[in-house]
mmCIF file of C-alpha atoms and ligand atoms in Angstrom:
data_model
loop_
_atom_site.group_PDB
_atom_site.id
_atom_site.type_symbol
_atom_site.label_atom_id
_atom_site.label_comp_id
_atom_site.label_asym_id
_atom_site.label_seq_id
_atom_site.Cartn_x
_atom_site.Cartn_y
_atom_site.Cartn_z
ATOM 1 C CA ASP A 1 -2.480 66.163 51.081
ATOM 2 C CA MET A 2 -1.255 63.139 49.133
ATOM 3 C CA PRO A 3 -3.640 60.154 49.441
ATOM 4 C CA ALA A 4 -2.253 57.352 51.602
ATOM 5 C CA VAL A 5 -3.081 54.758 48.944
ATOM 6 C CA VAL A 6 -3.985 55.082 45.267
ATOM 7 C CA ILE A 7 -4.926 51.958 43.329
ATOM 8 C CA LYS A 8 -5.309 52.459 39.593
ATOM 9 C CA ASN A 9 -6.883 49.833 37.341
ATOM 10 C CA VAL A 10 -5.267 46.964 39.216
ATOM 11 C CA SER A 11 -5.835 43.399 38.063
ATOM 12 C CA PHE A 12 -4.197 40.359 39.576
ATOM 13 C CA ASN A 13 -3.982 36.720 38.551
ATOM 14 C CA TYR A 14 -2.411 34.035 40.685
ATOM 15 C CA SER A 15 -0.139 31.951 38.469
ATOM 16 C CA SER A 16 -2.180 28.821 39.155
ATOM 17 C CA GLN A 17 -5.445 30.630 38.498
ATOM 18 C CA THR A 18 -7.441 29.544 35.484
ATOM 19 C CA LYS A 19 -10.856 31.169 36.012
ATOM 20 C CA ARG A 20 -11.594 34.832 36.593
ATOM 21 C CA PRO A 21 -8.795 37.015 38.019
ATOM 22 C CA ALA A 22 -8.515 37.498 41.791
ATOM 23 C CA LEU A 23 -8.673 41.256 41.146
ATOM 24 C CA ASP A 24 -10.353 42.710 38.093
ATOM 25 C CA ASN A 25 -9.599 46.341 37.219
ATOM 26 C CA VAL A 26 -9.793 47.727 40.771
ATOM 27 C CA SER A 27 -9.394 51.482 41.352
ATOM 28 C CA LEU A 28 -9.505 53.027 44.814
ATOM 29 C CA GLN A 29 -8.216 56.016 46.786
ATOM 30 C CA ILE A 30 -7.690 56.075 50.523
ATOM 31 C CA ALA A 31 -7.085 59.368 52.313
ATOM 32 C CA PRO A 32 -4.497 59.506 55.110
ATOM 33 C CA GLY A 33 -6.070 58.838 58.486
ATOM 34 C CA SER A 34 -9.079 56.959 57.084
ATOM 35 C CA PHE A 35 -10.641 53.941 58.727
ATOM 36 C CA VAL A 36 -11.579 51.699 55.809
ATOM 37 C CA GLY A 37 -13.730 48.595 56.163
ATOM 38 C CA ILE A 38 -13.077 46.065 53.382
ATOM 39 C CA VAL A 39 -16.011 43.702 53.029
ATOM 40 C CA GLY A 40 -17.326 41.048 50.686
ATOM 41 C CA HIS A 41 -17.981 37.363 50.318
ATOM 42 C CA THR A 42 -15.169 34.818 50.849
ATOM 43 C CA GLY A 43 -13.063 34.711 47.681
ATOM 44 C CA SER A 44 -14.086 38.216 46.570
ATOM 45 C CA GLY A 45 -10.462 39.448 46.539
ATOM 46 C CA LYS A 46 -10.101 41.258 49.883
ATOM 47 C CA SER A 47 -6.888 39.538 50.987
ATOM 48 C CA THR A 48 -5.356 39.782 47.524
ATOM 49 C CA LEU A 49 -6.059 43.516 47.474
ATOM 50 C CA VAL A 50 -4.401 44.244 50.811
ATOM 51 C CA SER A 51 -1.450 41.943 50.107
ATOM 52 C CA LEU A 52 -0.660 44.018 47.002
ATOM 53 C CA ILE A 53 -0.849 47.200 49.114
ATOM 54 C CA ASP A 54 1.749 45.549 51.364
ATOM 55 C CA GLY A 55 4.011 44.781 48.397
ATOM 56 C CA LEU A 56 3.657 41.017 48.752
ATOM 57 C CA GLY A 57 3.196 40.744 44.996
ATOM 58 C CA ARG A 58 3.090 42.818 41.825
ATOM 59 C CA PRO A 59 -0.160 43.723 40.146
ATOM 60 C CA THR A 60 -0.574 41.838 36.859
ATOM 61 C CA SER A 61 -1.598 45.201 35.423
ATOM 62 C CA GLY A 62 -2.312 48.661 36.776
ATOM 63 C CA GLN A 63 -0.425 50.462 39.541
ATOM 64 C CA ILE A 64 -0.390 50.922 43.284
ATOM 65 C CA GLN A 65 0.874 53.975 45.104
ATOM 66 C CA VAL A 66 1.501 53.991 48.831
ATOM 67 C CA GLY A 67 2.868 57.251 50.149
ATOM 68 C CA ASP A 68 5.574 58.247 47.670
ATOM 69 C CA VAL A 69 6.205 54.717 46.355
ATOM 70 C CA VAL A 70 4.590 53.489 43.122
ATOM 71 C CA VAL A 71 4.693 49.877 41.926
ATOM 72 C CA ASP A 72 3.393 48.096 38.839
ATOM 73 C CA ALA A 73 3.922 44.832 36.961
ATOM 74 C CA GLN A 74 7.532 45.772 36.178
ATOM 75 C CA SER A 75 8.620 46.798 39.681
ATOM 76 C CA SER A 76 11.690 45.268 41.295
ATOM 77 C CA ALA A 77 11.666 43.390 44.583
ATOM 78 C CA THR A 78 13.376 46.440 46.119
ATOM 79 C CA ASP A 79 10.493 48.683 45.065
ATOM 80 C CA LEU A 80 7.974 46.236 46.518
ATOM 81 C CA ALA A 81 9.904 46.193 49.794
ATOM 82 C CA LYS A 82 9.669 50.009 49.892
ATOM 83 C CA LEU A 83 5.866 49.762 50.037
ATOM 84 C CA ARG A 84 6.245 47.655 53.131
ATOM 85 C CA HIS A 85 7.992 50.511 54.975
ATOM 86 C CA HIS A 86 4.659 52.327 55.143
ATOM 87 C CA VAL A 87 2.484 49.329 55.854
ATOM 88 C CA GLY A 88 1.927 46.919 58.732
ATOM 89 C CA TYR A 89 -0.057 43.797 57.893
ATOM 90 C CA VAL A 90 -1.709 41.731 60.615
ATOM 91 C CA PHE A 91 -2.576 38.466 58.863
ATOM 92 C CA GLN A 92 -5.532 36.290 59.750
ATOM 93 C CA PHE A 93 -4.757 34.267 62.895
ATOM 94 C CA PRO A 94 -1.393 36.050 63.331
ATOM 95 C CA GLU A 95 -0.711 34.138 66.554
ATOM 96 C CA GLN A 96 0.225 31.156 64.365
ATOM 97 C CA GLN A 97 3.361 33.089 63.425
ATOM 98 C CA LEU A 98 4.711 33.692 66.923
ATOM 99 C CA PHE A 99 8.112 32.056 67.119
ATOM 100 C CA ALA A 100 10.495 33.653 69.636
ATOM 101 C CA GLU A 101 11.346 32.411 73.125
ATOM 102 C CA THR A 102 9.952 35.492 74.818
ATOM 103 C CA ILE A 103 7.155 37.891 74.001
ATOM 104 C CA GLY A 104 9.640 40.765 74.081
ATOM 105 C CA GLN A 105 11.870 39.102 71.482
ATOM 106 C CA ASP A 106 8.917 38.320 69.289
ATOM 107 C CA ILE A 107 7.685 41.921 69.272
ATOM 108 C CA ALA A 108 11.254 43.212 68.812
ATOM 109 C CA PHE A 109 11.811 41.165 65.647
ATOM 110 C CA GLY A 110 10.284 43.652 63.185
ATOM 111 C CA PRO A 111 11.777 46.856 64.655
ATOM 112 C CA THR A 112 15.197 45.178 64.908
ATOM 113 C CA ASN A 113 15.009 44.284 61.212
ATOM 114 C CA LEU A 114 14.308 47.943 60.465
ATOM 115 C CA GLY A 115 17.771 48.629 61.871
ATOM 116 C CA TRP A 116 16.594 50.579 64.916
ATOM 117 C CA SER A 117 18.910 51.015 67.922
ATOM 118 C CA ALA A 118 18.452 48.692 70.907
ATOM 119 C CA ASP A 119 16.989 51.565 72.979
ATOM 120 C CA ARG A 120 14.504 52.493 70.296
ATOM 121 C CA VAL A 121 13.491 48.855 69.888
ATOM 122 C CA GLN A 122 12.948 48.497 73.648
ATOM 123 C CA ALA A 123 10.784 51.609 73.727
ATOM 124 C CA ALA A 124 8.785 50.347 70.728
ATOM 125 C CA VAL A 125 8.215 46.971 72.443
ATOM 126 C CA SER A 126 6.934 48.636 75.648
ATOM 127 C CA ASP A 127 4.674 50.991 73.680
ATOM 128 C CA ALA A 128 3.288 48.144 71.607
ATOM 129 C CA LEU A 129 2.493 46.040 74.684
ATOM 130 C CA ARG A 130 0.679 49.008 76.189
ATOM 131 C CA MET A 131 -1.291 49.561 72.974
ATOM 132 C CA VAL A 132 -2.690 46.016 73.147
ATOM 133 C CA ASP A 133 -3.412 46.215 76.894
ATOM 134 C CA LEU A 134 -0.742 43.748 77.998
ATOM 135 C CA PRO A 135 1.428 44.368 81.088
ATOM 136 C CA ALA A 136 5.085 45.325 80.518
ATOM 137 C CA GLU A 137 6.313 42.325 82.493
ATOM 138 C CA PHE A 138 4.898 40.037 79.803
ATOM 139 C CA ALA A 139 7.989 40.864 77.722
ATOM 140 C CA LYS A 140 9.995 38.255 79.617
ATOM 141 C CA ARG A 141 7.439 35.460 79.325
ATOM 142 C CA SER A 142 7.006 32.782 76.688
ATOM 143 C CA PRO A 143 4.312 33.617 74.122
ATOM 144 C CA PHE A 144 3.211 29.993 74.138
ATOM 145 C CA ALA A 145 1.894 30.057 77.710
ATOM 146 C CA LEU A 146 -0.732 32.688 76.863
ATOM 147 C CA SER A 147 -4.441 32.402 76.118
ATOM 148 C CA GLY A 148 -5.513 32.580 72.477
ATOM 149 C CA GLY A 149 -6.670 36.183 72.828
ATOM 150 C CA GLN A 150 -3.403 37.226 74.497
ATOM 151 C CA MET A 151 -1.357 35.508 71.775
ATOM 152 C CA ARG A 152 -3.362 37.397 69.175
ATOM 153 C CA ARG A 153 -2.571 40.673 70.940
ATOM 154 C CA VAL A 154 1.159 39.864 71.116
ATOM 155 C CA ALA A 155 1.178 39.174 67.369
ATOM 156 C CA ILE A 156 -0.589 42.466 66.691
ATOM 157 C CA ALA A 157 1.887 44.258 68.982
ATOM 158 C CA GLY A 158 4.703 42.903 66.786
ATOM 159 C CA VAL A 159 3.260 44.821 63.835
ATOM 160 C CA LEU A 160 2.389 47.964 65.845
ATOM 161 C CA ALA A 161 5.962 48.132 67.156
ATOM 162 C CA MET A 162 7.121 49.087 63.650
ATOM 163 C CA HIS A 163 4.863 52.177 63.777
ATOM 164 C CA PRO A 164 3.263 51.683 60.370
ATOM 165 C CA ALA A 165 1.478 54.687 58.842
ATOM 166 C CA ILE A 166 -1.000 52.229 57.333
ATOM 167 C CA LEU A 167 -2.225 49.290 59.373
ATOM 168 C CA ILE A 168 -3.938 46.374 57.632
ATOM 169 C CA LEU A 169 -5.910 43.958 59.797
ATOM 170 C CA ASP A 170 -7.434 40.799 58.295
ATOM 171 C CA GLU A 171 -10.285 39.613 60.536
ATOM 172 C CA PRO A 172 -8.392 40.581 63.719
ATOM 173 C CA THR A 173 -11.221 39.526 66.039
ATOM 174 C CA ALA A 174 -12.009 36.148 64.408
ATOM 175 C CA GLY A 175 -12.492 33.543 67.133
ATOM 176 C CA LEU A 176 -12.098 36.009 70.034
ATOM 177 C CA ASP A 177 -14.768 36.327 72.701
ATOM 178 C CA ALA A 178 -16.947 39.423 72.961
ATOM 179 C CA ALA A 179 -14.947 41.133 75.719
ATOM 180 C CA VAL A 180 -11.563 40.700 74.006
ATOM 181 C CA THR A 181 -13.089 41.734 70.676
ATOM 182 C CA HIS A 182 -14.459 44.904 72.219
ATOM 183 C CA ARG A 183 -11.123 45.897 73.789
ATOM 184 C CA LEU A 184 -9.133 45.082 70.682
ATOM 185 C CA MET A 185 -11.454 47.178 68.511
ATOM 186 C CA ALA A 186 -11.222 50.027 71.039
ATOM 187 C CA ASN A 187 -7.420 49.868 70.788
ATOM 188 C CA ILE A 188 -7.558 49.900 66.991
ATOM 189 C CA ALA A 189 -9.838 52.936 67.214
ATOM 190 C CA LYS A 190 -7.249 54.632 69.453
ATOM 191 C CA LEU A 191 -4.539 54.096 66.833
ATOM 192 C CA HIS A 192 -6.876 55.571 64.237
ATOM 193 C CA VAL A 193 -7.484 58.638 66.379
ATOM 194 C CA ALA A 194 -3.698 58.986 66.761
ATOM 195 C CA GLY A 195 -3.423 59.219 62.965
ATOM 196 C CA THR A 196 -2.835 55.691 61.691
ATOM 197 C CA THR A 197 -4.691 54.788 58.492
ATOM 198 C CA ILE A 198 -6.630 51.588 59.176
ATOM 199 C CA LEU A 199 -7.660 48.987 56.583
ATOM 200 C CA LEU A 200 -9.883 46.433 58.267
ATOM 201 C CA ILE A 201 -11.067 43.277 56.494
ATOM 202 C CA THR A 202 -14.102 42.038 58.368
ATOM 203 C CA HIS A 203 -17.305 40.070 58.098
ATOM 204 C CA GLN A 204 -18.645 41.870 61.190
ATOM 205 C CA MET A 205 -20.912 44.602 59.908
ATOM 206 C CA ASP A 206 -21.288 45.999 63.421
ATOM 207 C CA GLN A 207 -17.544 46.803 63.334
ATOM 208 C CA VAL A 208 -17.981 48.550 59.996
ATOM 209 C CA ALA A 209 -20.946 50.527 61.301
ATOM 210 C CA GLN A 210 -19.169 51.558 64.460
ATOM 211 C CA TYR A 211 -15.664 52.374 63.233
ATOM 212 C CA ALA A 212 -15.316 52.751 59.454
ATOM 213 C CA ASP A 213 -15.573 56.061 57.621
ATOM 214 C CA GLN A 214 -15.155 54.384 54.215
ATOM 215 C CA VAL A 215 -16.449 50.972 53.155
ATOM 216 C CA VAL A 216 -14.998 49.091 50.188
ATOM 217 C CA VAL A 217 -17.276 46.340 48.874
ATOM 218 C CA MET A 218 -15.627 43.564 46.855
ATOM 219 C CA ASN A 219 -17.463 40.975 44.778
ATOM 220 C CA GLN A 220 -15.782 38.386 42.518
ATOM 221 C CA GLY A 221 -12.577 40.378 42.187
ATOM 222 C CA ARG A 222 -14.320 43.642 41.416
ATOM 223 C CA LEU A 223 -14.678 46.681 43.611
ATOM 224 C CA VAL A 224 -18.412 47.250 43.410
ATOM 225 C CA LYS A 225 -18.627 50.246 45.730
ATOM 226 C CA SER A 226 -16.531 52.542 47.904
ATOM 227 C CA ALA A 227 -18.719 54.777 50.039
ATOM 228 C CA SER A 228 -19.631 55.799 53.593
ATOM 229 C CA PRO A 229 -21.255 53.177 55.854
ATOM 230 C CA ARG A 230 -24.376 55.338 55.750
ATOM 231 C CA GLU A 231 -24.634 54.933 51.993
ATOM 232 C CA ILE A 232 -23.760 51.226 52.002
ATOM 233 C CA PHE A 233 -26.213 50.323 54.759
ATOM 234 C CA ALA A 234 -29.056 52.312 53.233
ATOM 235 C CA ASP A 235 -29.624 49.819 50.392
ATOM 236 C CA PRO A 236 -30.825 46.363 51.536
ATOM 237 C CA ALA A 237 -30.916 44.984 47.970
ATOM 238 C CA PHE A 238 -27.283 46.014 47.425
ATOM 239 C CA LEU A 239 -26.289 44.423 50.726
ATOM 240 C CA MET A 240 -28.002 41.166 49.845
ATOM 241 C CA ALA A 241 -26.561 41.077 46.326
ATOM 242 C CA ASN A 242 -23.092 41.341 47.852
ATOM 243 C CA HIS A 243 -23.599 38.765 50.614
ATOM 244 C CA LEU A 244 -23.332 41.428 53.316
ATOM 245 C CA ASN A 245 -25.256 40.376 56.348
ATOM 246 C CA VAL A 246 -26.262 43.419 58.353
ATOM 247 C CA PRO A 247 -28.197 42.468 61.477
ATOM 248 C CA PRO A 248 -31.267 44.723 61.805
ATOM 249 C CA ALA A 249 -30.045 46.012 65.174
ATOM 250 C CA VAL A 250 -26.870 47.261 63.507
ATOM 251 C CA ALA A 251 -28.723 48.935 60.670
ATOM 252 C CA ILE A 252 -31.076 50.655 63.100
ATOM 253 C CA SER A 253 -28.441 51.850 65.540
ATOM 254 C CA HIS A 254 -26.361 53.083 62.639
ATOM 255 C CA ARG A 255 -29.268 55.176 61.426
ATOM 256 C CA LEU A 256 -29.792 56.508 64.927
ATOM 257 C CA ARG A 257 -26.127 57.437 65.138
ATOM 258 C CA ASP A 258 -26.338 59.179 61.768
ATOM 259 C CA ALA A 259 -29.313 61.117 63.014
ATOM 260 C CA GLY A 260 -27.381 62.129 66.128
ATOM 261 C CA LEU A 261 -29.727 60.138 68.327
ATOM 262 C CA ALA A 262 -27.376 57.431 69.592
ATOM 263 C CA ILE A 263 -25.929 58.127 72.989
ATOM 264 C CA ALA A 264 -23.021 56.154 74.517
ATOM 265 C CA PRO A 265 -21.537 53.334 72.396
ATOM 266 C CA ALA A 266 -23.148 53.154 68.969
ATOM 267 C CA MET A 267 -23.461 49.401 69.207
ATOM 268 C CA SER A 268 -23.963 47.068 72.104
ATOM 269 C CA ILE A 269 -24.796 43.769 70.456
ATOM 270 C CA ASP A 270 -21.766 41.881 71.726
ATOM 271 C CA ALA A 271 -23.706 38.629 71.969
HETATM 272 P P1 ADP B 1 -11.011 36.993 50.133
HETATM 273 O O1 ADP B 1 -9.884 37.537 50.934
HETATM 274 O O2 ADP B 1 -12.076 37.996 49.823
HETATM 275 O O3 ADP B 1 -11.587 35.741 50.734
HETATM 276 P P2 ADP B 1 -8.961 36.220 48.230
HETATM 277 O O4 ADP B 1 -8.235 37.460 47.871
HETATM 278 O O5 ADP B 1 -8.323 35.305 49.224
HETATM 279 O O6 ADP B 1 -10.449 36.580 48.684
HETATM 280 O O7 ADP B 1 -9.225 35.364 46.916
HETATM 281 C C1 ADP B 1 -9.627 35.943 45.681
HETATM 282 C C2 ADP B 1 -9.623 34.851 44.609
HETATM 283 O O8 ADP B 1 -8.280 34.407 44.393
HETATM 284 C C3 ADP B 1 -10.416 33.610 44.982
HETATM 285 O O9 ADP B 1 -11.023 33.104 43.809
HETATM 286 C C4 ADP B 1 -9.371 32.653 45.485
HETATM 287 O O10 ADP B 1 -9.764 31.314 45.265
HETATM 288 C C5 ADP B 1 -8.183 33.013 44.633
HETATM 289 N N1 ADP B 1 -6.904 32.770 45.333
HETATM 290 C C6 ADP B 1 -6.549 33.276 46.537
HETATM 291 N N2 ADP B 1 -5.302 32.889 46.870
HETATM 292 C C7 ADP B 1 -4.861 32.111 45.841
HETATM 293 C C8 ADP B 1 -3.648 31.409 45.571
HETATM 294 N N3 ADP B 1 -2.618 31.432 46.431
HETATM 295 N N4 ADP B 1 -3.563 30.719 44.399
HETATM 296 C C9 ADP B 1 -4.586 30.691 43.517
HETATM 297 N N5 ADP B 1 -5.745 31.342 43.709
HETATM 298 C C10 ADP B 1 -5.889 32.050 44.861
#
């Protein structure tokens, strides 16, 4: 099976950047159907990495392959746009980008731009609402009358409606309360089980412990480790050196889960 994503020796400099590069010789492979946690200190390069996977820029050097599309420093805008056909990117605080008069129109925007028929778009909108636990009748309402958590879910539905093979989520639960966080993560897990490759940027190590099968650790633009959560969480000195705060309860329940001793949900530290 072809890997979903192959990143080869990718470096990236923002044009205004004078110090070290945002990405420094990063190489990484992601198998189709993986659930990848991308972690690291603020400014370590996580967002830059996923934005290149979504074709939002060209690597300064190196190459990125997503499905059957390969891009490098010389790629055209058309080639970059081809990457985006495989990828859905839920930005941080995506609710800030809601714009349409109704929730239905907002979610339909992406699929309509893909050139889908009206029927197919309607079906995609209904499916997407269901996937984020919102009632179908919400389609006719204004997105701006919703709670913050509901707005977040509408924005995520707008990306899901395009049925991306690879779904990138940048801190999707930031600012949400424990109950909404739990349900949103459960829905993301459902998509993963259905075959979607998930790339989750998070500072919540409990989410990594519970859902990820691969953890990518970034530090100052470098990829310092790509390994299983078991391996990452086993080394307290490594965690500390990379500013990864793993609450003891998470570390312990993760070890119990590894040992086959955890029953019911692996983690219940919603507080
Ligand atoms: P993270 O997502 O891990 O917080 P980023 O990918 O946003 O990290 O940032 C990586 C580095 O690139 C940081 O040093 C950051 O200051 C820099 N950077 C990010 N965006 C820009 C930009 N638009 N222009 C210049 N530098 C940027």
